[in-house]
Short mmCIF file of C-alpha atoms in Angstrom, two decimals:
data_model
loop_
_atom_site.label_atom_id
_atom_site.label_comp_id
_atom_site.label_asym_id
_atom_site.label_seq_id
_atom_site.Cartn_x
_atom_site.Cartn_y
_atom_site.Cartn_z
CA MET A 12 66.89 81.75 129.60
CA ASN A 13 70.01 82.25 127.43
CA HIS A 14 73.04 80.08 128.37
CA PRO A 15 76.25 82.03 128.36
CA ILE A 16 78.29 81.37 125.22
CA GLN A 17 81.73 79.94 125.26
CA PRO A 18 83.47 82.36 122.96
CA ARG A 19 86.23 80.01 121.80
CA LEU A 20 83.63 77.43 120.61
CA THR A 21 81.58 79.82 118.45
CA GLN A 22 81.37 79.28 114.71
CA VAL A 23 80.41 82.66 113.30
CA PHE A 24 81.28 86.24 114.02
CA ARG A 25 78.56 88.55 112.81
CA PHE A 26 78.56 92.25 111.93
CA LEU A 27 75.00 93.19 112.72
CA HIS A 28 74.53 96.89 112.04
CA ALA A 29 76.07 100.41 112.33
CA ARG A 30 73.68 103.28 113.12
CA TYR A 31 74.20 106.88 113.81
CA ALA A 32 71.85 109.47 115.40
CA ASP A 33 72.32 112.63 117.42
CA GLY A 34 76.08 112.45 117.64
CA VAL A 35 76.27 108.72 118.70
CA ALA A 36 77.39 105.85 116.54
CA GLU A 37 76.14 102.45 117.53
CA LEU A 38 78.06 99.43 116.25
CA ALA A 39 76.63 95.96 116.85
CA TYR A 40 78.17 92.56 116.69
CA ALA A 41 77.35 88.99 117.78
CA PHE A 42 78.78 85.48 118.04
CA ASP A 43 76.56 82.88 116.48
CA GLU A 44 72.98 83.70 117.59
CA GLY A 45 74.21 85.24 120.91
CA GLU A 46 73.30 88.56 122.46
CA PRO A 47 74.38 91.65 120.49
CA LEU A 48 77.59 93.25 121.61
CA VAL A 49 76.95 96.99 121.17
CA GLU A 50 79.73 99.58 121.23
CA ARG A 51 79.07 103.37 121.29
CA ILE A 52 81.17 106.19 120.08
CA ARG A 53 80.04 109.69 120.92
CA PHE A 54 80.86 112.72 118.73
CA PRO A 55 80.44 115.74 120.99
CA ALA A 56 78.52 118.77 119.85
CA ALA A 57 78.04 116.98 116.46
CA PRO A 58 76.89 119.38 113.74
CA ALA A 59 74.14 118.57 111.28
CA LEU A 60 75.57 116.65 108.38
CA PRO A 61 75.42 118.45 105.08
CA PRO A 62 73.47 116.44 102.52
CA ALA A 63 76.45 116.53 100.16
CA ARG A 64 78.43 114.53 102.74
CA GLN A 65 75.91 111.85 103.56
CA ALA A 66 77.19 109.17 101.25
CA ALA A 67 80.84 109.75 102.44
CA PHE A 68 79.63 109.57 106.06
CA ASP A 69 77.77 106.32 105.51
CA ALA A 70 80.89 104.74 103.88
CA ALA A 71 83.19 105.90 106.68
CA LEU A 72 80.72 104.67 109.31
CA LYS A 73 80.51 101.28 107.64
CA LEU A 74 84.34 101.02 107.66
CA LEU A 75 84.43 102.00 111.34
CA HIS A 76 81.97 99.23 112.08
CA LEU A 77 84.13 96.66 110.21
CA ILE A 78 87.45 97.78 111.75
CA ALA A 79 86.15 98.25 115.34
CA GLY A 80 84.93 94.66 115.20
CA VAL A 81 88.55 93.44 115.69
CA SER A 82 88.11 94.12 119.41
CA TYR A 83 85.28 91.53 119.61
CA TYR A 84 86.23 89.08 116.88
CA LYS A 85 89.44 88.18 118.69
CA ALA A 86 87.44 87.01 121.74
CA GLY A 87 86.55 83.84 119.85
CA VAL A 88 88.27 83.90 116.39
CA PRO A 89 85.48 81.67 114.90
CA PRO A 90 86.09 80.18 111.44
CA THR A 91 83.38 82.25 109.69
CA ILE A 92 82.94 86.02 109.37
CA ALA A 93 79.46 87.19 108.26
CA VAL A 94 78.38 90.79 107.35
CA ASP A 95 74.58 91.07 107.71
CA ASP A 96 74.17 93.76 105.13
CA GLY A 97 75.93 91.77 102.39
CA PRO A 98 79.34 90.95 100.96
CA LEU A 99 82.07 93.53 100.53
CA ASP A 100 83.75 94.92 97.39
CA ASP A 101 87.29 93.53 96.86
CA ALA A 102 89.12 96.68 98.03
CA THR A 103 87.25 96.70 101.35
CA ALA A 104 87.68 92.89 101.87
CA ASP A 105 91.40 93.18 101.06
CA LEU A 106 91.90 95.99 103.58
CA LEU A 107 90.08 94.04 106.33
CA ASP A 108 91.71 90.68 105.60
CA ALA A 109 95.16 92.41 105.88
CA LEU A 110 94.29 94.34 108.99
CA TYR A 111 92.81 91.37 110.94
CA LEU A 112 95.66 89.08 109.91
CA HIS A 113 98.61 91.41 110.54
CA GLY A 114 96.97 93.61 113.22
CA LEU A 115 96.24 90.41 115.27
CA ALA A 116 99.59 88.81 114.60
CA GLU A 117 101.03 89.60 118.04
CA PHE A 118 97.70 88.37 119.66
CA ALA A 119 97.96 85.13 117.68
CA TYR A 120 101.68 84.68 118.50
CA ARG A 121 101.12 85.16 122.23
CA ASN A 122 98.09 82.77 122.26
CA GLY A 123 99.65 80.10 120.12
CA LEU A 124 97.18 80.67 117.27
CA ASP A 125 97.70 80.74 113.51
CA LEU A 126 95.18 83.02 111.77
CA ARG A 127 96.46 82.48 108.35
CA GLY A 128 93.82 81.14 106.07
CA ARG A 129 91.15 81.66 108.81
CA ILE A 130 90.31 85.35 108.29
CA ARG A 131 88.14 85.76 105.19
CA PHE A 132 85.81 88.70 104.93
CA PRO A 133 82.82 87.89 102.67
CA ARG A 134 83.48 89.35 99.21
CA GLY A 135 81.56 89.71 96.00
CA GLY A 136 79.89 92.95 96.52
CA ASN A 137 79.78 95.58 93.77
CA ALA A 138 82.74 97.86 93.38
CA MET A 139 81.90 101.31 94.59
CA PRO A 140 81.97 104.27 92.13
CA ALA A 141 85.00 106.48 92.74
CA ALA A 142 84.27 108.90 95.58
CA PRO A 143 84.08 112.58 94.51
CA ALA A 144 85.91 115.47 96.14
CA LEU A 145 83.65 117.12 98.73
CA GLY A 146 85.40 120.47 99.05
CA LEU A 147 86.23 119.68 102.71
CA PRO A 148 87.71 122.64 104.75
CA LYS A 149 91.43 122.69 104.79
CA ARG A 150 91.85 121.59 108.36
CA THR A 151 93.75 118.80 109.87
CA LEU A 152 92.81 116.42 112.71
CA VAL A 153 95.97 115.69 114.64
CA PRO A 154 95.63 112.74 117.07
CA ILE A 155 97.27 113.37 120.46
CA GLY A 156 98.59 110.51 122.41
CA GLY A 157 100.27 112.31 125.25
CA GLY A 158 103.76 111.47 124.06
CA LYS A 159 106.61 113.23 122.26
CA ASP A 160 105.66 112.17 118.65
CA SER A 161 102.20 113.74 118.35
CA LEU A 162 103.53 117.02 119.94
CA VAL A 163 106.32 117.19 117.35
CA ALA A 164 103.58 116.87 114.65
CA VAL A 165 101.33 119.50 116.19
CA GLU A 166 104.23 122.08 116.46
CA ALA A 167 105.26 121.38 112.86
CA ILE A 168 101.77 122.09 111.59
CA LYS A 169 101.48 125.15 113.85
CA SER A 170 104.81 126.37 112.43
CA ILE A 171 103.30 126.67 108.93
CA GLY A 172 100.17 128.34 110.07
CA GLY A 173 98.13 125.20 109.53
CA ASP A 174 94.48 125.05 110.75
CA ALA A 175 94.33 121.96 112.99
CA THR A 176 92.40 120.32 115.81
CA ALA A 177 94.02 118.21 118.49
CA VAL A 178 91.89 115.11 118.81
CA TRP A 179 91.91 111.98 121.04
CA VAL A 180 89.76 108.95 121.61
CA GLY A 181 88.93 107.78 125.05
CA ASN A 182 89.17 109.19 128.56
CA SER A 183 92.74 110.18 129.61
CA PRO A 184 93.25 113.20 131.75
CA LEU A 185 96.93 113.07 130.81
CA ILE A 186 96.20 113.35 127.11
CA ALA A 187 93.59 116.05 127.75
CA ALA A 188 96.28 118.13 129.57
CA CYS A 189 98.72 117.66 126.76
CA ALA A 190 96.01 118.61 124.12
CA GLU A 191 95.24 121.79 126.12
CA ARG A 192 98.96 122.66 126.21
CA THR A 193 99.16 122.71 122.41
CA GLY A 194 96.85 125.73 122.22
CA LEU A 195 94.83 124.12 119.38
CA PRO A 196 91.03 123.63 119.39
CA THR A 197 90.44 120.18 121.02
CA LEU A 198 88.11 117.35 120.23
CA ASN A 199 87.65 114.40 122.66
CA ILE A 200 85.69 111.41 121.35
CA PRO A 201 84.58 108.87 124.02
CA ARG A 202 84.56 105.26 123.00
CA GLU A 203 82.39 102.83 125.10
CA LEU A 204 83.30 99.18 124.44
CA ALA A 205 80.39 96.79 124.62
CA PRO A 206 79.94 95.69 128.30
CA GLY A 207 79.45 92.08 127.03
CA LEU A 208 83.08 91.98 125.98
CA PHE A 209 84.24 92.03 129.60
CA GLU A 210 81.75 89.20 130.31
CA LEU A 211 83.18 87.23 127.44
CA ASN A 212 86.62 87.68 128.92
CA ARG A 213 85.33 86.26 132.19
CA LEU A 214 84.05 83.27 130.29
CA GLY A 215 87.39 82.41 128.83
CA ALA A 216 87.62 84.52 125.66
CA TRP A 217 90.92 84.89 123.89
CA ASN A 218 92.50 88.21 124.86
CA GLY A 219 95.45 90.29 123.81
CA HIS A 220 96.71 93.08 121.65
CA ILE A 221 94.54 94.61 118.92
CA PRO A 222 95.50 97.20 116.24
CA VAL A 223 94.01 100.11 118.13
CA THR A 224 95.61 102.75 115.87
CA ALA A 225 93.37 101.31 113.09
CA VAL A 226 90.21 101.68 115.19
CA ASN A 227 91.12 105.23 116.09
CA SER A 228 91.87 106.03 112.40
CA ALA A 229 88.42 104.80 111.42
CA ILE A 230 86.83 106.93 114.17
CA LEU A 231 88.67 109.96 112.94
CA ALA A 232 87.67 109.38 109.28
CA VAL A 233 83.98 109.59 110.49
CA ALA A 234 84.91 112.67 112.48
CA ALA A 235 86.66 114.35 109.54
CA ILE A 236 83.48 114.05 107.40
CA LEU A 237 81.15 115.04 110.24
CA TYR A 238 83.14 118.14 111.52
CA GLY A 239 84.78 119.10 108.21
CA HIS A 240 88.48 118.34 107.92
CA ASP A 241 90.33 117.40 104.79
CA SER A 242 93.21 115.53 106.46
CA ILE A 243 94.09 113.25 109.35
CA ALA A 244 97.76 113.51 110.19
CA PHE A 245 99.08 110.85 112.65
CA ALA A 246 102.54 110.90 114.15
CA ASN A 247 103.74 107.43 113.29
CA GLU A 248 107.53 107.21 112.61
CA ARG A 249 109.54 105.15 110.19
CA SER A 250 110.43 102.35 112.64
CA ALA A 251 106.69 101.51 113.14
CA SER A 252 106.94 99.52 109.86
CA ALA A 253 109.71 97.23 111.20
CA ALA A 254 108.59 93.80 112.54
CA THR A 255 109.09 93.02 116.18
CA LEU A 256 110.01 89.36 115.30
CA GLU A 257 109.32 86.61 112.82
CA TYR A 258 107.39 83.53 113.91
CA GLU A 259 106.74 80.51 111.79
CA GLY A 260 107.26 82.45 108.62
CA GLN A 261 105.01 85.36 109.64
CA GLN A 262 106.19 88.82 110.42
CA VAL A 263 104.85 89.93 113.79
CA ASN A 264 104.70 93.70 114.26
CA HIS A 265 103.28 95.16 117.49
CA GLN A 266 102.85 98.43 115.50
CA TRP A 267 101.36 97.11 112.23
CA SER A 268 98.48 99.55 112.12
CA LYS A 269 101.06 102.40 112.71
CA GLY A 270 103.14 101.12 109.78
CA TYR A 271 103.36 102.37 106.21
CA ALA A 272 101.60 99.29 104.68
CA PHE A 273 98.43 100.01 106.64
CA GLU A 274 98.67 103.74 106.11
CA THR A 275 98.76 103.16 102.34
CA LEU A 276 95.85 100.71 102.39
CA LEU A 277 93.65 103.05 104.39
CA ALA A 278 94.58 106.21 102.61
CA ASP A 279 93.80 104.68 99.23
CA TRP A 280 90.55 103.31 100.47
CA LEU A 281 89.40 106.72 101.90
CA HIS A 282 90.25 108.38 98.61
CA SER A 283 88.27 105.78 96.60
CA HIS A 284 85.31 105.12 98.92
CA VAL A 285 84.83 108.21 101.07
CA ALA A 286 86.12 111.49 99.61
CA ALA A 287 88.83 112.18 96.99
CA ASP A 288 89.96 115.09 99.06
CA LEU A 289 90.23 113.30 102.49
CA ASP A 290 93.91 112.69 103.07
CA TYR A 291 95.18 110.18 105.72
CA CYS A 292 98.88 110.22 106.47
CA SER A 293 101.56 110.18 109.07
CA LEU A 294 103.47 113.41 109.22
CA LEU A 295 106.43 111.83 110.86
CA ARG A 296 106.71 108.84 108.49
CA PRO A 297 110.09 109.93 106.97
CA TYR A 298 111.71 110.18 110.37
CA SER A 299 113.40 107.75 112.75
CA GLU A 300 112.64 107.86 116.46
CA LEU A 301 116.05 109.47 117.02
CA ALA A 302 115.23 112.21 114.64
CA ILE A 303 111.92 112.84 116.35
CA THR A 304 113.44 112.87 119.83
CA ARG A 305 115.97 115.45 118.54
CA ALA A 306 113.01 117.59 117.35
CA PHE A 307 111.20 117.12 120.62
CA ALA A 308 114.26 118.06 122.59
CA LYS A 309 113.59 121.66 121.41
CA LEU A 310 110.00 121.71 122.64
CA THR A 311 110.70 122.60 126.25
CA PRO A 312 107.16 123.82 127.12
CA TYR A 313 105.95 120.25 126.96
CA PHE A 314 108.66 118.68 129.22
CA ASP A 315 106.42 118.73 132.30
CA SER A 316 103.29 117.40 130.65
CA PHE A 317 104.16 114.71 128.12
CA SER A 318 104.36 111.04 128.87
CA SER A 319 104.93 107.97 126.73
CA CYS A 320 104.64 105.51 129.57
CA ASN A 321 102.00 102.97 128.65
CA ARG A 322 101.06 102.28 132.27
CA ASN A 323 99.31 105.63 132.16
CA PHE A 324 96.99 104.43 129.38
CA ARG A 325 95.71 101.09 130.73
CA ILE A 326 91.94 100.47 130.50
CA LEU A 327 91.98 98.47 133.69
CA GLY A 328 94.50 98.17 136.46
CA PRO A 329 96.62 100.53 138.54
CA LYS A 330 98.20 103.61 137.03
CA PRO A 331 101.50 105.09 138.23
CA ALA A 332 101.32 108.05 140.54
CA ASP A 333 103.68 110.09 138.35
CA ARG A 334 103.98 110.36 134.55
CA TRP A 335 106.89 107.83 134.22
CA CYS A 336 106.91 104.43 135.86
CA GLY A 337 110.63 104.03 134.98
CA GLN A 338 110.20 100.28 134.44
CA CYS A 339 108.40 99.70 131.09
CA PRO A 340 109.93 99.54 127.64
CA LYS A 341 108.53 102.98 126.59
CA CYS A 342 110.14 104.58 129.56
CA HIS A 343 113.41 102.86 128.82
CA PHE A 344 113.31 103.80 125.09
CA VAL A 345 112.29 107.45 125.52
CA PHE A 346 114.94 108.03 128.15
CA LEU A 347 117.60 106.44 125.92
CA ALA A 348 116.48 108.26 122.77
CA LEU A 349 116.33 111.67 124.41
CA ALA A 350 119.67 111.36 126.23
CA PRO A 351 121.92 112.23 123.19
CA PHE A 352 119.95 115.43 122.62
CA LEU A 353 119.27 116.93 126.07
CA PRO A 354 121.49 118.12 128.88
CA LYS A 355 121.73 115.25 131.36
CA PRO A 356 120.37 117.25 134.29
CA ARG A 357 117.26 118.23 132.22
CA LEU A 358 116.57 114.56 131.26
CA LEU A 359 116.90 113.39 134.96
CA THR A 360 114.45 116.23 135.98
CA ILE A 361 111.87 114.89 133.48
CA PHE A 362 112.07 111.32 134.61
CA GLY A 363 113.01 111.91 138.30
CA ARG A 364 115.76 109.37 138.16
CA ASN A 365 118.59 108.06 136.04
CA LEU A 366 117.46 104.78 134.38
CA LEU A 367 120.94 104.18 132.90
CA ASP A 368 122.56 104.06 136.34
CA ASP A 369 120.30 101.32 137.69
CA GLU A 370 121.63 97.84 137.28
CA SER A 371 118.20 96.30 137.88
CA GLN A 372 117.10 97.79 134.51
CA ALA A 373 119.65 95.85 132.49
CA ALA A 374 117.29 93.35 130.98
CA GLY A 375 114.91 96.04 129.77
CA PHE A 376 117.71 97.94 127.93
CA ASP A 377 119.07 94.71 126.58
CA ALA A 378 115.74 94.05 124.79
CA LEU A 379 115.85 97.51 123.26
CA LEU A 380 119.34 96.80 122.02
CA GLU A 381 118.16 93.34 120.72
CA TYR A 382 120.97 91.87 122.82
CA GLN A 383 120.01 88.34 124.02
CA ASP A 384 116.41 89.19 123.42
CA HIS A 385 113.94 90.43 120.75
CA LYS A 386 112.57 93.99 120.58
CA PRO A 387 109.77 94.44 123.16
CA PHE A 388 106.10 94.31 122.03
CA GLU A 389 105.83 98.04 122.42
CA CYS A 390 105.94 101.16 120.25
CA VAL A 391 109.69 101.58 120.46
CA GLY A 392 112.42 102.27 117.90
CA GLU A 393 114.55 99.72 116.05
CA GLY A 394 117.30 97.89 117.82
CA ALA A 395 119.94 99.54 115.70
CA GLU A 396 118.56 102.94 116.75
CA ALA A 397 118.91 102.04 120.39
CA ARG A 398 122.42 100.77 119.79
CA ALA A 399 123.40 104.01 118.07
CA ALA A 400 121.97 106.08 120.97
CA MET A 401 123.78 103.90 123.57
CA TYR A 402 127.06 104.12 121.60
CA ALA A 403 126.81 107.88 121.46
CA LEU A 404 126.36 108.03 125.29
CA SER A 405 129.29 105.61 125.74
CA GLN A 406 131.54 108.22 124.07
CA ARG A 407 130.43 111.06 126.35
CA PRO A 408 132.15 111.60 129.73
CA GLU A 409 128.94 112.65 131.55
CA TRP A 410 127.20 109.29 130.68
CA ALA A 411 130.11 106.88 130.29
CA GLU A 412 130.37 105.87 133.98
CA ASP A 413 126.73 105.22 134.52
CA ALA A 414 126.18 101.48 135.23
CA LEU A 415 124.40 100.43 132.00
CA VAL A 416 126.48 102.60 129.76
CA ALA A 417 129.69 101.25 131.26
CA ARG A 418 128.34 97.72 130.91
CA PHE A 419 127.47 98.43 127.24
CA ARG A 420 130.97 99.66 126.59
CA SER A 421 132.68 96.64 128.31
CA GLU A 422 130.34 93.70 127.50
CA ILE A 423 128.20 94.58 124.45
CA LEU A 424 130.26 96.94 122.33
CA PRO A 425 133.08 94.50 121.60
CA GLN A 426 130.51 92.22 119.90
CA LEU A 427 129.32 95.03 117.54
CA ASP A 428 130.62 96.54 114.38
CA ALA A 429 131.41 100.16 115.43
CA SER A 430 131.04 101.40 111.82
CA GLN A 431 127.31 100.57 112.14
CA LEU A 432 126.71 102.62 115.33
CA ALA A 433 126.84 106.23 114.08
CA LEU A 434 124.01 108.45 115.22
CA GLU A 435 123.96 110.81 112.20
CA PRO A 436 122.45 108.47 109.56
CA TRP A 437 119.39 108.06 111.77
CA LEU A 438 118.79 111.87 111.60
CA VAL A 439 118.37 111.86 107.75
CA PRO A 440 114.69 111.66 106.68
CA SER A 441 113.64 109.14 104.02
CA GLY A 442 111.50 110.09 100.97
CA GLU A 443 108.72 107.57 101.75
CA HIS A 444 105.55 109.29 102.98
CA ARG A 445 102.02 110.27 102.00
CA VAL A 446 101.96 113.73 103.37
CA PRO A 447 99.68 115.90 101.09
CA ALA A 448 101.14 118.90 99.37
CA ARG A 449 99.26 121.25 101.74
CA LEU A 450 101.26 119.99 104.70
CA GLN A 451 104.62 119.17 103.16
CA ALA A 452 106.18 122.42 104.41
CA ALA A 453 105.74 121.02 107.92
CA LEU A 454 108.27 118.29 107.12
CA THR A 455 110.97 120.84 106.87
CA ALA A 456 110.05 122.17 110.28
CA ILE A 457 110.68 118.73 111.80
CA GLY A 458 114.08 118.03 110.14
#
């Protein structure tokens, strides 16, 4: 009889195999000689794979196996990583070393761990020959998260007549409703975590935040080859690259796998290892959160269906009865960022309450402003953006008397340099992005 393993005492994390048949990818992992942990990802109505795409599909599936392993590796963070089918070429090992170190930085910070020098993927495999162009159909996979950003990206691509599919991973009725509202063809890819992971958690595994955007990106790279799309266009904005805090000399960024550094690593890897004509980018990369909320403020058909509230997307635990809990950092930030661009009654209708006239929410908004606290571990804009939005509201009669705006004006504003609080500079796009030529006209539609 097998004794249950103590995940924190294990010595080796093993990547066993990745297999695909009949629309199901099976990804297997193990600690030491323990029972395999098997995750399954289902690709609905999967077409037969053209032989010309087989090598690209195999490369994308291998990367998915290696990236999705982050969900399991973090349960024990053993000192050795082993890949059963042999060592990796340098570009692949570099990508994974960076992803596991930076993508797990928040997890490490919260658990009092230091992963520097510990994460070493086995390298020494032969460099891959450069991947050829496959003549993939000119179609874009646009991941839908249920929030404002992905809807701005969808509408920008629709505005230039782009052929696109709204795609999401996992089971969320809220995201499904949002995807339907786009009017695009939809693709929902179920992901089933290995049941053994929950047992490891019961046995005292390390737990915490993982770079889920990286996992979803790898799933979509497989989907792009399988279903025939030449681009994957996420909706990650400029501030995703900004660290949440620095801890013992390491930048800790909740959104690292949404940032530009990861985007560049993965995009280059897909070009060299999967298909020269498979582009991976974020359509919203040049824009701040405030620029994106200004664009979203024009998309009134989505106001009764979108939600950025993370309590709606928990794997386990209670979900709020309505689309906005009104208590979490995402609710606070989206309310604050939309306020300068929407008539006040319309914003209050969306949220069902005025979060800025509730003194009990002061600490939450202070964190967004980076006042007496660091930015929350959430996908929210930079502190300077939040301060610019709050300053704009403090100058408007319809907002100025609300409890938290009045408090900002009397208590926080005197400590700030007013010349650094203008809204307008946040509305100017930067030139840093990887949007392919075919989609660049959509950038104009956003700005």
